C-alpha positions as MATLAB code, in Angstrom:
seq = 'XXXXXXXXXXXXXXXXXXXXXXXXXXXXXXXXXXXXXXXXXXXXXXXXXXXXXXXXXXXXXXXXXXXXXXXXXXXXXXXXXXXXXXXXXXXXXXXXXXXXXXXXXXXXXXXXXXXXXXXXXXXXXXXXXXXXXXXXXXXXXXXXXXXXXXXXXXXXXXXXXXXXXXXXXXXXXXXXXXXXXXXXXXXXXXXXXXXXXXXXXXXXXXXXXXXXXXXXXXXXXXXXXXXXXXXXXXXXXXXXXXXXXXXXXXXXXXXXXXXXXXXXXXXXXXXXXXXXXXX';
ca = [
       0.000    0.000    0.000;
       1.171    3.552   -0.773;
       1.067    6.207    1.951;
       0.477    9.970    1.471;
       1.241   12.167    4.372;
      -0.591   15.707    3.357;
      -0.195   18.916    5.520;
      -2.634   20.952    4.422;
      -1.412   24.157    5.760;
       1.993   24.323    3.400;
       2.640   26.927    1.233;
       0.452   29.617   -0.406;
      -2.381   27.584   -2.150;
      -5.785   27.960   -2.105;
      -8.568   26.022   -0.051;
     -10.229   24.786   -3.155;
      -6.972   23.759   -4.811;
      -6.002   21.957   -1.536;
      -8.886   19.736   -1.184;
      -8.372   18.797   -5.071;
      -5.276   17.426   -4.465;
      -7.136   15.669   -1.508;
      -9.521   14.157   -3.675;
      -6.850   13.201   -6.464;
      -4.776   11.054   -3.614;
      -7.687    9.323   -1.933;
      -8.840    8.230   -5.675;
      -5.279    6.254   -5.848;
      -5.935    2.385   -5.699;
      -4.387    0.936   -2.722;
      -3.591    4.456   -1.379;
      -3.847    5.461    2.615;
      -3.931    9.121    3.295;
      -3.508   10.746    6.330;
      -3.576   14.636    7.026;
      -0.910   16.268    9.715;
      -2.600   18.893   12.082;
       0.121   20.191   13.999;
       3.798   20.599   14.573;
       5.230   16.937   14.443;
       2.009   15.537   13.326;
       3.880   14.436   10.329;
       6.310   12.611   12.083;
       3.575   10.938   14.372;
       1.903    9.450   11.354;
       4.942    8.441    9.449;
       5.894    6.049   12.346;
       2.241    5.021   12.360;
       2.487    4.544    8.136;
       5.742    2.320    9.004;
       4.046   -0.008   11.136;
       2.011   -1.245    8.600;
       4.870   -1.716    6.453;
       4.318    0.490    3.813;
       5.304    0.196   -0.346;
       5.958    4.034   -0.108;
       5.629    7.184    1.736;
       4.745   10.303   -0.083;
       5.029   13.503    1.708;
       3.248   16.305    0.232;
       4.232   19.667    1.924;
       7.335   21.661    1.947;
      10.691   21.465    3.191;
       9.537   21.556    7.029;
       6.640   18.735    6.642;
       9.356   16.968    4.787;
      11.665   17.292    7.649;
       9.120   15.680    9.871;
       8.641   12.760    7.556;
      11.792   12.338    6.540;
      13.545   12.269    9.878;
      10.988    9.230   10.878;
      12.289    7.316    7.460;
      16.237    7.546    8.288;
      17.818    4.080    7.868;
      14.796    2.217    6.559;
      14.030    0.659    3.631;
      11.044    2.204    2.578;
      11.389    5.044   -0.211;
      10.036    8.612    0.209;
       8.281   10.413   -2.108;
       8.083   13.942   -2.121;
       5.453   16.518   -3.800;
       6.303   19.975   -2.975;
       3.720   22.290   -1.585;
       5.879   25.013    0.192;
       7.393   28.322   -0.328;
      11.029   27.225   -0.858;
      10.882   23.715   -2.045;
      14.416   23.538   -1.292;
      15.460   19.076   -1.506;
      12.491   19.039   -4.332;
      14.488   21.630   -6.910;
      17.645   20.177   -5.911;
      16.188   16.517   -6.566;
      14.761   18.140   -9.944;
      10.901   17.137   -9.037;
       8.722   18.904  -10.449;
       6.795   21.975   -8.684;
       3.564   20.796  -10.947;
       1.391   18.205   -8.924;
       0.502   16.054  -11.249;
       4.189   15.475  -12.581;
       6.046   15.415   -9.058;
       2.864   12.900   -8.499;
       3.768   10.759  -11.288;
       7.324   11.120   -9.638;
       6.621   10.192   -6.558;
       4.785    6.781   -8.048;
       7.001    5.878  -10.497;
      10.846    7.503  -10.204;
      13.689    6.326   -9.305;
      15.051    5.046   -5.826;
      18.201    6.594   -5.126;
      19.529    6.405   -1.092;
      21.168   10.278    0.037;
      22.300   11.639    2.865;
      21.063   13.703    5.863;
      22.848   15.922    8.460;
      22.667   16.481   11.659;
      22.526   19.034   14.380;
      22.589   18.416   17.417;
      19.926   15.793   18.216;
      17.791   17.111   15.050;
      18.233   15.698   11.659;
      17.856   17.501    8.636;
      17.815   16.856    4.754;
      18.210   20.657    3.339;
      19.933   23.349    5.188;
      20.380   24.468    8.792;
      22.201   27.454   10.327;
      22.314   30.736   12.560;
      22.763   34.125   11.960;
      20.894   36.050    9.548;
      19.285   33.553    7.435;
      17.994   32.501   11.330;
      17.275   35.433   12.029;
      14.996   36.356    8.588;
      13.611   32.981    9.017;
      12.313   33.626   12.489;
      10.633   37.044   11.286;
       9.431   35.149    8.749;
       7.456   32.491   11.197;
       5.922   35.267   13.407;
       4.945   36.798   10.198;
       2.755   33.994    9.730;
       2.616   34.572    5.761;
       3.786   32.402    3.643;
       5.546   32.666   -0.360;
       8.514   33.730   -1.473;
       7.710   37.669   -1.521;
       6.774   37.297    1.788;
      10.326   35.829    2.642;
      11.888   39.050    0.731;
       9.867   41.460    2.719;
      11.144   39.467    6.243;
      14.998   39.715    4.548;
      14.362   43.754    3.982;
      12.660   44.073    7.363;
      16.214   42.473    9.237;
      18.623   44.285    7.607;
      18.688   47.362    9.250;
      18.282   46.023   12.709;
      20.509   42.765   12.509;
      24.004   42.212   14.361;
      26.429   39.679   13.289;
      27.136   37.049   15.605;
      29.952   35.228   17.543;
      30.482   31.970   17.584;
      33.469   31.086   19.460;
      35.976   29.072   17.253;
      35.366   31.731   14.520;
      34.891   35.078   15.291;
      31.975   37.599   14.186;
      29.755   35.877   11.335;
      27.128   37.410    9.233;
      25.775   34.008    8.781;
      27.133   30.613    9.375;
      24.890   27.724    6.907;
      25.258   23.733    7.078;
      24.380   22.116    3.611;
      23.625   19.267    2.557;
      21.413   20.211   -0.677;
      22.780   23.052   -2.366;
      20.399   25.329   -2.070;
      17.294   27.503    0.956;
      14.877   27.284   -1.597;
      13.159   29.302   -4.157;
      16.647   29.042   -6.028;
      18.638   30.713   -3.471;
      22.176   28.728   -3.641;
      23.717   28.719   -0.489;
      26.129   25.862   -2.121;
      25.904   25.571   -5.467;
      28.467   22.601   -5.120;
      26.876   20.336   -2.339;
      25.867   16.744   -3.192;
      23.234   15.029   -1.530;
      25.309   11.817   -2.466;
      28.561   12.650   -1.610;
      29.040   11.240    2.094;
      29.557   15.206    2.914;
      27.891   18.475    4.258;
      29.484   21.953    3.268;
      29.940   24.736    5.870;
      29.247   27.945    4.504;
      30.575   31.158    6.524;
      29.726   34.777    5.253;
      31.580   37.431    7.098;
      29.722   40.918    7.857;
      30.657   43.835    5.059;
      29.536   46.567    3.364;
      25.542   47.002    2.969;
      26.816   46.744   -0.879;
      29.067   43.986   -0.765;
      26.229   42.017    1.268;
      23.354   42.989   -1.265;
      25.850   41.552   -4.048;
      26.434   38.364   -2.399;
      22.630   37.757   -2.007;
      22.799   38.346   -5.826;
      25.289   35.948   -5.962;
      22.628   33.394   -4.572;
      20.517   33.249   -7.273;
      23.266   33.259   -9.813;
      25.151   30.452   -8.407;
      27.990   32.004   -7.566;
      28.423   32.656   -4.141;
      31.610   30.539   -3.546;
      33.119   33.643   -5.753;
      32.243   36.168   -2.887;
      35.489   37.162   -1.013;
      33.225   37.408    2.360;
      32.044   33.689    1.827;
      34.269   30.533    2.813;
      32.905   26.930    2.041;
      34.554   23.751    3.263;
      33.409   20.272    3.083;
      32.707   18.343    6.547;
      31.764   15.008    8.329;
      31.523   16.549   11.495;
      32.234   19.475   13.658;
      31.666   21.015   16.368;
      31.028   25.127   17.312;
      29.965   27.217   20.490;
      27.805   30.469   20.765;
      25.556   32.092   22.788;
      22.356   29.693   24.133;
      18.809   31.866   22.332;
      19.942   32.494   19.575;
      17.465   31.441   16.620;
      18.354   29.112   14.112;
      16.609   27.174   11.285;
      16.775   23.769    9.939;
      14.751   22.944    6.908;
      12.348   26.085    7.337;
      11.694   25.949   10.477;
      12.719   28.419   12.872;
      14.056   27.023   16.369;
      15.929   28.677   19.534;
      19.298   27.186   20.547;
      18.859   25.909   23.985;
      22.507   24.972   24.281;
      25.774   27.041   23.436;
      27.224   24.156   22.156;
      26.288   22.843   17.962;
      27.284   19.454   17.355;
      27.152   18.647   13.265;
      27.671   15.759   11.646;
      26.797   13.750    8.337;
      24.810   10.550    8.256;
      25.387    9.358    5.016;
      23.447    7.287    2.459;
      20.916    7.191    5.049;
      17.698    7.937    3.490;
      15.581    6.438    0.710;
      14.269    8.854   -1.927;
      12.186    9.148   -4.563;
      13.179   11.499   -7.889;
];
């Protein structure tokens, strides 16, 4: 039996389009559906969907709901599927799946398997990106914004700049923004690493150093032109695992989702070829 896992609440489309996609899935032979309702509902039902031994598990949400799902799958067997319903759709453009729901659909039925990696921080997993600083810091005023879409993520990045400090973390000094990879990009075409393989047995550290309000606004150019790694305020190394301290509140994000470090410490590490996927 196939298993979709639907949040309903992802990304920016409308009601009616919603409970189309609703009605397509529950018209699948052989399909189960269930519909997350809350933070970590997604992971709730994935262990349920496991338990009955699934064929597949297709996630339809974004990269946070995916997160969830995913981070229940790690080191199984089963393959996940993955239709994109969010606002960055970060693992789905780097996997190439289609934004369209009926393609990523027939995707997610009928691709192929391929096994990648995840990362780690501290005790949470995740299959994207994850980091602090100001991409934390945008993504936090993006989650009290409650909006969601891309130009609602630009008007959050326009509505930090101003206000935002760098920060320290210990081994390194001042940082604008310090970014874990293991896809190679946030989302929405925004390429943190342009290099980063999800296949490689390797996450990329990416560290952007404060400067100018010009140099900064041409590095977030740089983002969508894949060229970042160019920037002379941005240093990217490869990693297994590694270790950094800062101060305990700050926000970070991981896959989306904005979170508050409750520890000075950040453990990172890669655990590799440890998830089955669907592209």
């Amino acid at each position: 039996m196939i298993h979709f896992i639907l949040n309903p609440n992802a990304g920016t489309n409308s009601t009616q389009k919603k409970a189309m996609i609703l009605a397509k899935i529950q018209s699948i032979p052989s399909a189960k559906v269930w519909v997350s309702e809350y933070i970590n509902h997604a992971t709730e039902l994935t262990k349920l969907a496991l338990s009955e031994n699934p064929e597949r598990i297709i996630v339809i949400g974004g990269d946070g709901t995916i997160n969830e799902v995913a981070s229940a799958m790690l080191f199984t067997a089963i393959p996940l599927g993955i239709i994109p319903l969010g606002s960055g759709n970060g693992l789905a453009r780097h996997l190439g799946i289609p934004l369209d729901f009926d393609k990523a659909l027939i995707k997610a039925l009928k691709g192929e398997i391929i096994t990648i990696d995840a990362g780690k921080w501290n005790e949470r997993p995740f299959f994207c990106t994850a980091g602090i600083g100001f991409d934390a810091t945008v993504a936090a005023h993006f989650a009290k914004r409650g909006k969601r879409g891309f130009f609602n993520y630009l008007y959050s990045t326009f509505a930090c700049i101003t206000k935002y400090k760098a920060v320290e973390i210990n081994e390194r000094g001042l940082v604008y923004s310090f970014t874990v990879a293991n896809a190679n990009q946030f989302g929405n075409n925004a390429y943190i690493s342009p290099e980063s393989d999800l296949q490689d047995g390797h996450l990329e550290s990416i560290e952007i150093k404060p400067g100018s309000f010009f140099s900064l606004a041409i590095l977030g150019i740089s983002l969508f032109t894949k060229k970042l790694h160019q920037s002379k305020l941005a240093t990217i190394s490869s990693l297994k695992s590694l270790t950094i301290h800062t101060k305990a509140g700050l926000p970070f994000h991981l896959d989306g989702e904005s979170l508050v470090l409750t520890t000075d410490k950040i453990d990172i590490h890669i655990l590799p070829a440890s998830l089955q996927v669907i592209k």
